[in-house]
Coordinates of C-alpha atoms in Angstrom, one line a residue:
X128 CA 80.9 164.6 76.3
X129 CA 84.3 165.3 74.8
X130 CA 85.5 162.0 76.2
X131 CA 82.7 160.2 74.6
X132 CA 83.5 161.7 71.3
X133 CA 87.1 160.7 71.7
X134 CA 86.3 157.1 72.3
X135 CA 84.1 157.0 69.3
X136 CA 86.8 158.5 67.1
X137 CA 89.3 155.9 68.5
X138 CA 86.9 153.1 67.8
X139 CA 86.4 154.4 64.2
X140 CA 90.2 154.5 63.7
X141 CA 90.7 150.9 65.0
X142 CA 87.8 149.7 62.8
X143 CA 89.3 151.3 59.7
X144 CA 92.7 149.8 60.5
X145 CA 91.3 146.4 60.9
X146 CA 89.3 146.7 57.7
X147 CA 92.4 147.8 55.9
X148 CA 94.4 145.0 57.4
X149 CA 91.8 142.4 56.5
X150 CA 91.7 143.8 53.0
X151 CA 95.5 143.7 52.7
X152 CA 95.5 140.1 53.9
X153 CA 92.8 139.1 51.5
X154 CA 94.5 140.9 48.7
X155 CA 97.9 139.3 49.5
X156 CA 96.2 135.9 49.7
X157 CA 94.7 136.3 46.3
X158 CA 98.1 137.1 44.9
X159 CA 99.6 133.8 46.3
X160 CA 99.5 131.0 43.6
X161 CA 98.8 127.4 44.4
X162 CA 102.3 126.3 43.4
X163 CA 103.8 129.1 45.5
X164 CA 101.8 128.1 48.5
X165 CA 102.7 124.4 48.2
X166 CA 106.4 125.2 47.8
X167 CA 106.4 127.7 50.6
X168 CA 104.7 125.3 53.0
X169 CA 106.9 122.3 52.2
X170 CA 110.0 124.5 52.5
X171 CA 108.8 125.7 55.9
X172 CA 108.2 122.2 57.1
X173 CA 111.6 121.1 55.8
X174 CA 113.4 124.1 57.5
X175 CA 111.6 123.5 60.8
X176 CA 111.8 119.7 61.0
X177 CA 114.4 118.6 58.5
X178 CA 111.8 116.3 57.0
X179 CA 110.9 116.5 53.3
X180 CA 107.2 116.1 52.7
X181 CA 106.0 115.2 49.2
X182 CA 102.6 116.3 48.0
X183 CA 100.7 113.9 45.8
X184 CA 97.3 115.5 45.9
X185 CA 95.5 118.7 45.4
X186 CA 96.4 122.0 47.0
X187 CA 93.8 124.5 48.4
X188 CA 94.2 128.0 49.8
X189 CA 91.6 129.4 52.2
X190 CA 91.2 133.2 52.4
X191 CA 90.9 134.8 55.9
X192 CA 89.5 133.8 58.3
X193 CA 91.6 131.8 58.8
X194 CA 94.3 131.8 56.2
X195 CA 95.3 128.2 55.6
X196 CA 97.0 126.1 52.9
X197 CA 95.8 122.5 52.7
X198 CA 97.9 119.8 50.9
X199 CA 96.3 116.6 49.9
X200 CA 97.9 113.1 50.1
X201 CA 101.2 114.0 51.7
X202 CA 103.9 111.4 52.5
X203 CA 107.2 111.2 54.3
X204 CA 109.7 108.5 53.4
X205 CA 109.6 106.0 50.5
X206 CA 106.2 106.3 48.9
X207 CA 106.8 103.3 46.6
X208 CA 106.3 100.9 49.5
X209 CA 104.8 101.9 52.8
X210 CA 105.8 105.5 53.7
X211 CA 106.7 106.2 57.3
X212 CA 104.0 108.8 57.4
X213 CA 101.1 109.4 55.0
X214 CA 98.3 111.8 55.7
X215 CA 95.1 112.4 53.7
X216 CA 95.3 116.2 54.4
X217 CA 98.0 118.4 55.8
X218 CA 96.6 121.8 56.7
X219 CA 99.0 124.6 57.5
X220 CA 97.6 127.6 59.4
X221 CA 99.5 130.7 58.4
X222 CA 100.7 133.6 60.6
X223 CA 98.7 136.8 60.0
X224 CA 101.3 139.6 60.0
X225 CA 103.7 138.0 57.4
X226 CA 100.7 137.7 55.0
X227 CA 100.4 141.5 55.0
X228 CA 103.6 141.7 53.1
X229 CA 102.8 138.5 51.0
X230 CA 105.1 136.1 52.9
X231 CA 104.0 132.7 54.1
X232 CA 104.9 131.6 57.6
X233 CA 103.4 128.5 59.2
X234 CA 101.9 128.9 62.7
X235 CA 100.9 125.3 63.2
X236 CA 100.1 122.2 61.3
X237 CA 97.2 119.7 61.4
X238 CA 97.5 116.2 60.1
X239 CA 94.1 114.8 59.2
X240 CA 93.8 111.0 59.4
X241 CA 97.5 110.3 59.2
X242 CA 98.9 106.8 59.0
X243 CA 102.3 106.5 60.8
X244 CA 104.4 103.3 60.5
X245 CA 107.2 102.5 63.0
X246 CA 109.1 99.3 61.8
X247 CA 112.3 97.9 63.4
X248 CA 114.8 96.0 61.3
X249 CA 116.1 92.6 62.4
X250 CA 119.7 92.6 63.6
X251 CA 120.5 96.3 63.4
X252 CA 117.7 97.5 65.7
X253 CA 117.3 100.6 63.5
X254 CA 113.8 101.7 62.5
X255 CA 112.4 103.2 59.3
X256 CA 112.4 106.5 61.2
X257 CA 116.2 106.5 61.9
X258 CA 117.3 108.6 58.9
X259 CA 114.4 111.0 59.4
X260 CA 115.4 111.4 63.1
X261 CA 118.9 112.2 62.0
X262 CA 117.6 114.9 59.6
X263 CA 115.3 116.2 62.4
X264 CA 118.3 116.4 64.8
X265 CA 120.3 118.4 62.2
X266 CA 117.4 120.8 61.7
X267 CA 117.0 121.4 65.4
X268 CA 120.7 121.7 66.2
X269 CA 121.3 124.8 68.4
X270 CA 122.8 127.7 66.3
X271 CA 121.4 126.4 63.0
X272 CA 120.1 129.2 60.8
X273 CA 116.4 128.6 60.1
X274 CA 114.2 130.3 57.5
X275 CA 111.6 131.0 60.1
X276 CA 111.0 130.8 63.9
X277 CA 109.8 127.2 63.4
X278 CA 106.4 125.6 63.7
X279 CA 104.8 126.0 67.2
X280 CA 102.5 123.0 67.2
X281 CA 101.6 119.9 65.2
X282 CA 98.2 118.3 65.8
X283 CA 97.1 114.8 64.8
X284 CA 93.5 114.2 64.1
X285 CA 92.1 110.7 63.9
X286 CA 95.5 109.1 63.2
X287 CA 96.7 105.5 63.1
X288 CA 100.1 104.4 64.4
X289 CA 101.4 100.9 63.5
X290 CA 104.4 99.5 65.5
X291 CA 106.2 96.4 64.0
X292 CA 109.1 94.8 65.8
X293 CA 109.7 91.2 64.5
X294 CA 112.5 90.6 66.9
X295 CA 110.3 91.0 70.0
X296 CA 107.3 89.7 68.1
X297 CA 105.4 92.9 68.5
X298 CA 102.8 94.3 66.1
X299 CA 100.5 96.8 67.7
X300 CA 98.1 99.3 66.2
X301 CA 97.1 102.6 67.9
X302 CA 93.8 103.9 66.5
X303 CA 91.9 107.2 66.7
X304 CA 95.0 109.1 67.7
X305 CA 94.3 112.6 68.8
X306 CA 97.6 114.3 69.8
X307 CA 99.0 117.8 70.1
X308 CA 102.8 118.1 69.7
X309 CA 104.3 121.3 71.2
X310 CA 107.2 121.8 68.7
X311 CA 110.4 123.4 70.2
X312 CA 110.4 126.7 68.4
X313 CA 112.2 128.9 70.9
X314 CA 112.9 126.7 73.9
X315 CA 114.4 123.2 73.7
X316 CA 111.5 121.3 75.3
X317 CA 109.1 119.0 73.5
X318 CA 105.7 118.1 74.7
X319 CA 102.9 115.8 73.5
X320 CA 99.5 115.4 75.0
X321 CA 96.3 113.6 73.8
X322 CA 94.8 110.2 73.6
X323 CA 94.5 107.1 71.5
X324 CA 92.7 103.8 71.4
X325 CA 94.5 100.5 72.0
X326 CA 92.8 97.1 72.3
X327 CA 89.4 98.7 72.7
X328 CA 90.6 101.0 75.6
X329 CA 91.0 104.7 75.4
X330 CA 94.5 105.8 76.7
X331 CA 95.3 109.3 77.7
X332 CA 98.9 110.1 77.2
X333 CA 101.4 112.9 78.0
X334 CA 105.1 113.2 77.2
X335 CA 107.6 115.9 78.0
X336 CA 111.3 116.0 76.9
X337 CA 113.3 118.8 78.5
X338 CA 116.0 118.9 75.7
X339 CA 114.6 117.5 72.5
X340 CA 117.8 117.9 70.5
X341 CA 119.8 116.1 73.2
X342 CA 117.2 113.3 73.1
X343 CA 117.4 113.0 69.3
X344 CA 121.2 112.8 69.3
X345 CA 121.2 110.2 72.2
X346 CA 122.5 112.6 74.9
X347 CA 120.9 112.6 78.3
X348 CA 117.6 114.5 78.6
X349 CA 114.9 114.9 81.2
X350 CA 111.9 112.7 80.4
X351 CA 108.4 112.6 81.9
X352 CA 105.5 110.6 80.6
X353 CA 102.1 109.4 81.8
X354 CA 99.6 106.9 80.5
X355 CA 96.1 106.7 82.0
X356 CA 93.4 104.2 81.0
X357 CA 90.6 102.4 82.7
X358 CA 92.7 99.2 83.4
X359 CA 96.0 100.9 84.2
X360 CA 97.8 104.1 85.1
X361 CA 101.6 104.6 84.6
X362 CA 103.8 107.6 85.3
X363 CA 107.6 108.1 84.9
X364 CA 109.8 111.0 85.9
X365 CA 113.5 110.8 85.2
X366 CA 116.1 110.9 82.4
X367 CA 116.7 109.3 79.1
X368 CA 119.8 108.6 77.0
X369 CA 119.4 106.7 73.8
X370 CA 123.1 106.6 72.9
X371 CA 124.3 103.0 72.9
X372 CA 123.7 101.5 75.3
X373 CA 120.4 103.2 75.8
X374 CA 119.7 104.2 79.5
X375 CA 116.6 105.2 81.4
X376 CA 116.8 106.3 85.1
X377 CA 114.0 107.7 87.3
X378 CA 111.0 107.0 89.4
X379 CA 108.2 104.7 88.1
X380 CA 104.7 104.5 89.5
X381 CA 101.8 102.3 88.4
X382 CA 98.4 101.3 89.8
X383 CA 95.4 99.3 88.7
X384 CA 92.0 98.5 90.3
X385 CA 92.2 94.9 88.9
X386 CA 95.5 93.5 87.8
X387 CA 93.8 90.5 86.2
X388 CA 92.1 93.0 83.9
X389 CA 95.4 94.6 83.0
X390 CA 96.9 91.1 82.2
X391 CA 94.0 90.3 79.9
X392 CA 94.3 93.7 78.3
X393 CA 98.0 92.9 77.6
X394 CA 97.1 89.5 76.2
X395 CA 98.1 87.4 79.2
X396 CA 96.1 85.1 81.4
X397 CA 96.1 85.6 85.2
X398 CA 98.3 82.8 86.7
X399 CA 95.7 81.8 89.3
X400 CA 91.9 81.9 89.6
X401 CA 91.7 84.2 92.6
X402 CA 93.2 87.5 93.6
X403 CA 95.2 89.8 91.3
X404 CA 92.9 92.7 91.9
X405 CA 94.1 96.0 93.5
X406 CA 97.7 96.7 92.4
X407 CA 100.2 99.5 93.0
X408 CA 103.9 99.8 92.3
X409 CA 106.4 102.5 93.1
X410 CA 110.1 102.0 92.4
X411 CA 113.4 103.6 91.3
X412 CA 114.0 102.2 87.8
X413 CA 117.3 101.9 86.0
X414 CA 117.1 100.4 82.5
X415 CA 120.2 99.7 80.3
X416 CA 120.0 97.9 76.9
X417 CA 117.0 95.7 77.7
X418 CA 117.8 95.1 81.4
X419 CA 115.6 96.8 83.9
X420 CA 116.5 97.0 87.5
X421 CA 113.9 98.2 90.1
X422 CA 115.2 99.3 93.5
X423 CA 113.4 100.7 96.5
X424 CA 110.4 98.6 95.3
X425 CA 107.1 99.1 97.1
X426 CA 104.6 96.7 95.7
X427 CA 101.0 96.3 96.8
X428 CA 98.8 93.4 95.5
X429 CA 95.5 92.4 97.0
X430 CA 96.3 94.3 100.2
X431 CA 99.7 92.6 100.6
X432 CA 102.6 95.1 100.7
X433 CA 106.1 94.0 100.0
X434 CA 109.4 95.8 99.6
X435 CA 112.7 94.8 98.0
X436 CA 114.4 94.8 94.6
X437 CA 113.5 93.3 91.2
X438 CA 115.2 93.0 87.9
X439 CA 113.9 92.1 84.4
X440 CA 116.0 91.2 81.3
X441 CA 114.4 90.9 77.9
X442 CA 115.8 88.6 75.3
X443 CA 115.1 85.2 73.7
X444 CA 113.9 84.2 77.1
X445 CA 112.6 86.9 79.4
X446 CA 114.0 86.7 82.9
X447 CA 112.7 88.1 86.2
X448 CA 114.7 88.1 89.4
X449 CA 114.1 89.6 92.8
X450 CA 113.9 89.6 96.5
X451 CA 110.8 90.8 98.4
X452 CA 110.0 90.9 102.0
X453 CA 106.7 91.6 103.9
X454 CA 105.4 91.8 107.4
X455 CA 102.2 90.0 106.6
X456 CA 100.9 88.1 103.6
X457 CA 97.4 86.8 102.9
X458 CA 97.6 84.1 100.2
X459 CA 94.0 83.1 100.6
X460 CA 92.9 84.7 97.3
X461 CA 95.3 82.5 95.4
X462 CA 94.7 79.2 97.3
X463 CA 91.6 78.3 95.3
X464 CA 93.7 77.4 92.3
X465 CA 95.6 74.8 94.3
X466 CA 92.8 73.1 96.3
X467 CA 93.6 69.5 96.8
X468 CA 90.0 68.5 97.4
X469 CA 86.7 69.5 95.8
X470 CA 84.1 71.6 97.5
X471 CA 82.6 68.6 99.3
X472 CA 86.0 67.7 100.7
X473 CA 85.5 64.0 99.7
X474 CA 87.0 63.9 96.2
X475 CA 90.3 65.0 94.7
X476 CA 90.2 68.2 92.6
X477 CA 89.8 67.3 88.9
X478 CA 90.3 70.9 87.7
X479 CA 93.3 71.3 85.4
X480 CA 96.2 73.2 87.0
X481 CA 97.0 76.5 85.2
X482 CA 100.5 75.6 84.1
X483 CA 100.3 76.4 80.4
X484 CA 102.3 79.6 80.7
X485 CA 105.1 78.5 83.0
X486 CA 107.5 78.1 80.0
X487 CA 107.0 81.8 78.9
X488 CA 109.5 83.3 81.3
X489 CA 112.5 82.5 83.5
X490 CA 112.1 83.3 87.2
X491 CA 114.3 83.6 90.3
X492 CA 112.3 85.1 93.1
X493 CA 112.9 85.0 96.9
X494 CA 110.1 85.9 99.3
X495 CA 110.1 86.2 103.1
X496 CA 107.3 87.3 105.5
X497 CA 106.9 87.5 109.3
X498 CA 103.4 86.0 109.0
X499 CA 101.4 84.3 106.2
X500 CA 97.7 83.5 106.2
X501 CA 96.2 80.8 104.0
X502 CA 92.5 80.0 104.3
X503 CA 92.5 81.1 107.9
X504 CA 95.6 79.2 108.8
X505 CA 98.3 81.4 110.4
X506 CA 101.8 80.6 109.4
X507 CA 104.7 82.2 111.2
X508 CA 108.1 83.3 109.8
X509 CA 108.4 82.0 106.2
X510 CA 111.2 82.1 103.7
X511 CA 110.6 80.6 100.2
X512 CA 112.1 80.7 96.8
X513 CA 110.8 80.1 93.3
X514 CA 113.0 79.2 90.4
X515 CA 111.6 78.8 86.9
X516 CA 113.9 78.0 84.0
X517 CA 113.2 76.3 80.6
X518 CA 109.7 75.4 81.7
X519 CA 110.8 73.7 85.0
X520 CA 109.5 75.3 88.2
X521 CA 111.2 74.6 91.5
X522 CA 109.6 75.8 94.7
X523 CA 111.8 75.6 97.8
X524 CA 110.5 76.3 101.4
X525 CA 113.6 77.2 103.4
X526 CA 111.5 77.7 106.5
X527 CA 107.8 77.9 107.4
X528 CA 106.5 78.0 110.9
X529 CA 103.3 76.2 110.2
X530 CA 100.8 73.9 112.0
X531 CA 102.6 74.6 115.3
X532 CA 105.9 73.3 113.9
X533 CA 108.4 73.7 111.1
X534 CA 107.9 72.9 107.4
X535 CA 110.7 72.6 104.9
X536 CA 111.0 71.0 101.5
X537 CA 110.7 71.4 97.7
X538 CA 108.3 70.9 94.9
X539 CA 109.4 70.6 91.2
X540 CA 107.0 70.9 88.3
X541 CA 108.1 70.3 84.7
X542 CA 105.7 70.6 81.8
X543 CA 106.3 68.6 78.7
X544 CA 104.5 70.5 75.9
X545 CA 105.3 67.8 73.3
X546 CA 103.9 65.0 75.4
X547 CA 101.1 67.1 76.9
X548 CA 102.0 65.9 80.4
X549 CA 103.2 67.6 83.6
X550 CA 105.7 65.9 86.0
X551 CA 105.7 66.6 89.7
X552 CA 108.3 65.7 92.3
X553 CA 108.2 66.7 96.0
X554 CA 110.2 66.2 99.1
X555 CA 108.7 67.7 102.2
X556 CA 109.4 67.5 106.0
X557 CA 106.9 68.6 108.7
X558 CA 108.6 68.7 112.0
X559 CA 106.8 69.0 115.3
X560 CA 103.5 69.9 113.7
X561 CA 99.9 69.5 114.9
X562 CA 98.9 66.4 113.0
X563 CA 95.1 67.0 113.1
X564 CA 95.5 70.4 111.6
X565 CA 98.3 69.4 109.2
X566 CA 96.8 66.2 107.8
X567 CA 93.3 67.7 107.8
X568 CA 94.2 70.7 105.7
X569 CA 96.5 68.9 103.4
X570 CA 94.6 65.6 102.8
X571 CA 91.2 66.0 104.6
X572 CA 92.3 63.4 107.2
X573 CA 91.4 64.3 110.7
X574 CA 91.9 61.1 112.7
X575 CA 95.3 61.7 114.5
X576 CA 95.6 64.2 117.3
X577 CA 98.9 65.3 118.8
X578 CA 102.3 66.5 117.7
X579 CA 104.5 64.6 115.2
X580 CA 106.7 64.5 112.2
X581 CA 105.7 63.8 108.6
X582 CA 108.0 63.2 105.7
X583 CA 107.4 62.2 102.1
X584 CA 109.2 61.9 98.8
X585 CA 106.8 61.6 95.9
X586 CA 106.7 61.8 92.1
X587 CA 103.8 61.8 89.7
X588 CA 102.5 62.7 86.3
X589 CA 99.3 64.6 85.7
X590 CA 97.6 67.9 85.0
X591 CA 95.3 67.9 88.0
X592 CA 95.4 66.8 91.6
X593 CA 93.1 63.8 90.8
X594 CA 95.4 62.7 87.9
X595 CA 98.4 63.0 90.2
X596 CA 96.9 60.7 92.8
X597 CA 96.5 58.0 90.2
X598 CA 100.2 58.0 89.2
X599 CA 101.9 59.0 92.4
X600 CA 104.7 56.9 93.8
X601 CA 107.2 57.2 96.6
X602 CA 107.5 56.8 100.3
X603 CA 106.0 58.4 103.4
X604 CA 106.6 58.2 107.1
X605 CA 104.8 59.6 110.1
X606 CA 105.9 59.5 113.7
X607 CA 104.0 61.0 116.7
X608 CA 104.2 60.9 120.5
X609 CA 101.7 61.6 123.2
X610 CA 98.6 61.9 121.0
X611 CA 95.4 60.0 120.2
X612 CA 93.5 58.2 117.5
X613 CA 90.3 60.1 117.0
X614 CA 86.9 58.4 116.4
X615 CA 87.8 55.1 118.1
X616 CA 88.0 54.1 121.8
X617 CA 89.9 50.9 121.3
X618 CA 90.5 50.3 125.0
X619 CA 86.8 50.5 125.9
X620 CA 86.0 48.2 123.0
X621 CA 88.6 45.6 124.0
X622 CA 87.6 45.6 127.7
X623 CA 84.0 45.1 126.9
X624 CA 84.7 42.3 124.4
X625 CA 87.1 40.7 126.8
X626 CA 84.3 40.3 129.3
X627 CA 81.5 39.6 126.9
X628 CA 82.9 38.5 123.5
X629 CA 79.4 38.6 121.8
X630 CA 78.2 41.9 123.2
X631 CA 77.2 44.0 120.2
X632 CA 75.0 46.8 119.3
X633 CA 77.6 49.5 120.1
X634 CA 79.0 52.1 117.7
X635 CA 82.7 51.8 117.6
X636 CA 83.2 55.0 115.7
X637 CA 83.4 57.4 118.7
X638 CA 85.8 58.4 121.4
X639 CA 89.6 58.5 121.3
X640 CA 92.5 56.1 121.9
X641 CA 95.5 57.8 123.5
X642 CA 99.0 56.7 122.5
X643 CA 102.5 57.4 123.7
X644 CA 104.1 56.5 120.4
X645 CA 102.9 56.1 116.8
X646 CA 105.0 55.0 113.8
X647 CA 103.6 54.7 110.2
X648 CA 105.7 53.7 107.2
X649 CA 104.3 53.1 103.7
X650 CA 105.3 52.7 100.1
X651 CA 103.3 54.1 97.2
X652 CA 103.1 52.7 93.6
X653 CA 100.6 54.1 91.0
X654 CA 98.4 55.6 93.7
X655 CA 98.2 52.5 95.9
X656 CA 99.9 52.9 99.3
X657 CA 101.1 49.7 100.9
X658 CA 101.3 50.0 104.7
X659 CA 104.3 48.0 105.7
X660 CA 104.4 49.0 109.3
X661 CA 102.0 50.8 111.6
X662 CA 102.7 50.5 115.4
X663 CA 100.9 52.3 118.1
X664 CA 101.9 52.0 121.8
X665 CA 99.9 53.4 124.6
X666 CA 99.6 53.0 128.3
X667 CA 96.5 50.8 127.9
X668 CA 96.5 49.6 124.3
X669 CA 99.0 48.4 121.7
X670 CA 98.0 48.3 118.0
X671 CA 99.6 46.9 114.8
X672 CA 98.3 47.3 111.3
X673 CA 99.1 46.3 107.7
X674 CA 97.3 46.6 104.5
X675 CA 96.7 49.0 101.6
X676 CA 95.1 52.4 101.0
X677 CA 93.9 53.7 97.6
X678 CA 94.9 57.4 97.3
X679 CA 92.6 58.1 94.2
X680 CA 89.5 56.8 96.0
X681 CA 90.7 57.8 99.5
X682 CA 89.7 54.6 101.2
X683 CA 91.3 52.0 103.5
X684 CA 91.7 48.2 103.5
X685 CA 93.6 47.3 106.6
X686 CA 93.8 44.5 109.1
X687 CA 95.6 44.4 112.4
X688 CA 95.6 43.4 116.0
X689 CA 94.7 45.4 119.0
X690 CA 95.8 44.4 122.5
X691 CA 95.3 45.5 126.0
X692 CA 98.5 46.2 127.9
X693 CA 98.6 43.6 130.6
X694 CA 100.6 43.3 133.9
X695 CA 103.7 41.1 134.0
X696 CA 101.7 38.2 135.4
X697 CA 98.7 38.5 133.2
X698 CA 97.9 37.4 129.7
X699 CA 97.1 40.3 127.4
X700 CA 93.7 40.2 125.6
X701 CA 94.3 40.5 121.8
X702 CA 91.6 41.2 119.2
X703 CA 92.1 40.9 115.4
X704 CA 90.2 43.5 113.5
X705 CA 89.8 45.1 110.1
X706 CA 89.4 48.7 109.0
X707 CA 87.4 49.5 105.9
X708 CA 86.0 52.6 104.3
X709 CA 86.9 56.2 103.5
X710 CA 89.7 58.1 105.2
X711 CA 87.5 60.6 106.9
X712 CA 84.9 58.0 108.2
X713 CA 86.4 54.5 108.3
X714 CA 84.6 51.5 110.0
X715 CA 86.5 49.3 112.5
X716 CA 85.2 45.7 112.7
X717 CA 86.3 43.2 115.2
X718 CA 87.0 39.7 113.9
X719 CA 83.6 38.1 114.8
X720 CA 84.9 34.5 114.2
X721 CA 87.5 35.1 116.9
X722 CA 84.8 36.4 119.2
X723 CA 82.6 33.5 118.6
X724 CA 85.4 31.1 119.3
X725 CA 86.1 32.9 122.5
X726 CA 82.5 32.6 123.5
X727 CA 81.6 28.9 124.1
X728 CA 77.9 29.6 123.7
X729 CA 78.3 30.5 120.1
X730 CA 80.8 27.9 119.0
X731 CA 78.3 25.4 117.7
X732 CA 76.5 28.1 115.7
X733 CA 79.8 29.2 114.2
X734 CA 80.6 25.7 113.0
X735 CA 77.2 25.4 111.5
X736 CA 77.7 28.6 109.5
X737 CA 81.2 27.5 108.5
X738 CA 79.9 24.2 107.2
X739 CA 77.0 26.0 105.5
X740 CA 74.5 23.7 107.2
X741 CA 72.8 26.5 109.1
X742 CA 69.5 27.9 107.8
X743 CA 68.6 31.5 107.7
X744 CA 67.2 31.4 111.2
X745 CA 70.6 30.4 112.6
X746 CA 72.4 33.1 110.6
X747 CA 70.0 35.7 112.0
X748 CA 70.6 34.4 115.5
X749 CA 74.4 34.9 115.1
X750 CA 73.8 38.4 113.8
X751 CA 71.6 39.2 116.9
X752 CA 74.4 37.8 119.1
X753 CA 77.0 40.0 117.5
X754 CA 74.9 43.1 117.3
X755 CA 74.4 43.0 113.5
X756 CA 78.1 43.0 112.7
X757 CA 79.1 41.1 109.6
X758 CA 81.6 38.3 109.8
X759 CA 85.1 39.6 109.2
X760 CA 87.6 37.4 107.4
X761 CA 90.5 35.9 109.2
X762 CA 93.6 38.1 109.2

């Protein structure tokens, strides 16, 4: 019972003390005038930050709880033009104990709907905050006598930040800024946490500076920051020195679920239609005066992991350089942009190539991989380089073990924005490649089996594959050994026609014709390939061709002679023929006039047709004799 009475007495004493304290606070608050409150708050802010706020609106004092002083329409900087900071209301929450003796000390500050402007001047690079930062550094200098312990926190509610840099053509607005700034009152650290909205995305942000005064004066200071949004997350841990030249050194990490969403968020278009999804980057970053070097780079994109070094230099023309290496690369997601043929594989792709942004940056990138995959095709050791300067892109393949052989060469693309055209030049060499696979995947032509060499030097103008085929010019050569022509059994056809010249009714588009040597040479002008020389030699058949091929329509108009290889004491059987039709399904037609002449039984009918004295019945008779084949013109 005595203990219970003691607790009651203690509670009564505490209650009386609290009541007296509250009464004292209320009484002291009533004794503070509006002018005195305004002057005390602005003096406290000036002492703690070195910044001089000017109050243009009304002042209000709130009696406990809590004790606050609210200043309306407060500005920093030149209020005749656009001030660096203007806030509708600045509310200062006061410390309780100093109020007991009638003294105002600010615990923290809330800026309600502030408008903050950060503008950089041309030439000097200084901002409208430079002089205020100098004043802030003076106020926070170690050993400086301050009127109070300093403000512990500054909060921003529903703020707006505008960044304007005409040199870099940057004008960005951060809206709905909700931030808490941990002001360095006793320690030297500075921290900021909160969020803002940028380009319709909410971004959570965090910043920590280990030595705020050193950072303000340009001396080295520890720096950590993080940005997290739906499209992208970025984190940095390192050091900062803003004294000329400004330096940043530390570890950078970034990741995104879809890199193409990040690019669109940043106002850029993805360079290709496919891929650019999962992205992750980790690297050691060293930035000095606009030049950023990334070492120990670990870059992941669409499941491809590469390592190496990168560097980026900002200026009138942004420049990216680097060397990356990978064990495996799957380029299938990006191949859709550069399909030569349409989905039906019979017409050239008419889609415009995405080359509008190639003039936006200079590039010098080298890439190597032990294995590359493109649309299921496995390519062995590959080394390539891309160089982009002043809108001209050069792609160089130093080595690519592809199609069972070796591929080397170059491709140059130059976009003329004024003329609205794009120029292409290419020199490629395919050595010891599987021709069916190589020609089939590049051009949709699957008629030559075996190993061989392919070389071409071409130039064209156009913004799509289809447009390029209509202007292309240059030369191309193909050589092969110990292969076969697919879809034709020329030997079987020749032997049957040698015995029975008018035997028809057979489909010539089947089988294969082996050869020991094949040579093809052609010249191309405005999309029309003139075949100057095609020779095929085999153990049983020799073949020679001349004629033309339209690249835009992908069809053939050839004439030639096929001959059986005869013994030394025999006369070789030779058959003139023509080849018409599309590349992937041409028709071979023997010269029926030659066959009719060789067949004595049909000679009179042939003459009748030539003299146009035969009636329809005679013509039908000839067609029956030749198996329904039309008469081919004389070669």
